[in-house]
Amino acid sequence: MKARVYVMLKNGVLDPQGEAVRHALGSLGFEGVDGVRQGKVIELDLADGTTEATVTEMCEKLLANTVIESYRVEMG
């Protein structure tokens, strides 16, 4: 079984990497990008029977800094 965890900075938290990407896109001639938020995707290969609650606990304890990041779990 696989799980994907999508981690993003919470709204209101500055995203310097996203701003660097936005600036670089403009430098390359791509117009119309007003903002970029950068995040990460973590793919987990799980043993059968691992629950979404267990993956959520992993996020809360390690995979996401819940003070400044939000996350979403997809099981499948």
Short mmCIF file of C-alpha atoms in Angstrom, two decimals:
data_model
loop_
_atom_site.label_atom_id
_atom_site.label_comp_id
_atom_site.label_asym_id
_atom_site.label_seq_id
_atom_site.Cartn_x
_atom_site.Cartn_y
_atom_site.Cartn_z
CA MET A 1 0.00 0.00 0.00
CA LYS A 2 1.16 3.52 -0.70
CA ALA A 3 0.46 6.85 0.92
CA ARG A 4 1.27 10.33 -0.28
CA VAL A 5 1.67 13.21 2.10
CA TYR A 6 1.44 16.73 0.65
CA VAL A 7 3.11 19.33 2.89
CA MET A 8 2.71 23.08 2.33
CA LEU A 9 3.54 26.18 4.32
CA LYS A 10 0.48 27.60 6.03
CA ASN A 11 -1.09 30.78 4.67
CA GLY A 12 0.65 33.83 6.09
CA VAL A 13 4.03 32.09 6.41
CA LEU A 14 6.63 33.60 4.10
CA ASP A 15 7.81 31.27 1.33
CA PRO A 16 11.24 32.42 0.12
CA GLN A 17 11.67 29.38 -2.16
CA GLY A 18 8.32 30.07 -3.81
CA GLU A 19 9.29 33.71 -4.28
CA ALA A 20 12.61 32.65 -5.87
CA VAL A 21 10.73 30.40 -8.31
CA ARG A 22 8.29 33.22 -9.16
CA HIS A 23 11.19 35.57 -9.81
CA ALA A 24 13.03 33.00 -11.95
CA LEU A 25 9.92 32.36 -14.04
CA GLY A 26 9.66 36.09 -14.74
CA SER A 27 13.34 36.20 -15.68
CA LEU A 28 12.74 33.40 -18.16
CA GLY A 29 9.95 35.37 -19.81
CA PHE A 30 6.94 33.64 -18.24
CA GLU A 31 4.46 36.40 -17.53
CA GLY A 32 1.32 36.31 -15.44
CA VAL A 33 2.60 34.42 -12.39
CA ASP A 34 1.60 36.51 -9.40
CA GLY A 35 2.67 34.06 -6.71
CA VAL A 36 4.19 30.64 -6.07
CA ARG A 37 3.86 28.44 -2.98
CA GLN A 38 6.35 25.60 -2.86
CA GLY A 39 5.78 22.42 -0.91
CA LYS A 40 6.86 18.81 -0.84
CA VAL A 41 5.38 15.40 -1.54
CA ILE A 42 6.42 12.43 0.58
CA GLU A 43 5.63 8.96 -0.78
CA LEU A 44 5.45 6.14 1.71
CA ASP A 45 5.43 2.41 0.93
CA LEU A 46 3.40 0.93 3.76
CA ALA A 47 2.86 -2.56 5.08
CA ASP A 48 -0.65 -3.93 4.57
CA GLY A 49 -2.92 -2.84 7.36
CA THR A 50 -1.21 0.47 8.05
CA THR A 51 -3.99 2.96 8.71
CA GLU A 52 -4.44 6.58 7.74
CA ALA A 53 -4.45 7.36 11.45
CA THR A 54 -0.91 5.95 11.69
CA VAL A 55 0.24 8.07 8.73
CA THR A 56 -1.38 11.12 10.33
CA GLU A 57 0.56 10.41 13.52
CA MET A 58 3.76 10.20 11.43
CA CYS A 59 2.98 13.64 10.02
CA GLU A 60 2.26 15.14 13.42
CA LYS A 61 5.48 13.77 14.93
CA LEU A 62 7.98 14.04 12.07
CA LEU A 63 6.93 14.62 8.46
CA ALA A 64 5.42 18.09 8.87
CA ASN A 65 6.28 21.00 11.14
CA THR A 66 2.69 21.66 12.15
CA VAL A 67 3.53 25.07 13.57
CA ILE A 68 4.19 26.46 10.08
CA GLU A 69 3.08 23.68 7.70
CA SER A 70 -0.18 22.00 6.84
CA TYR A 71 -0.44 18.56 5.30
CA ARG A 72 -2.87 16.31 3.47
CA VAL A 73 -2.71 12.50 3.36
CA GLU A 74 -3.83 10.37 0.40
CA MET A 75 -3.97 6.62 0.89
CA GLY A 76 -4.08 4.24 -2.02
#
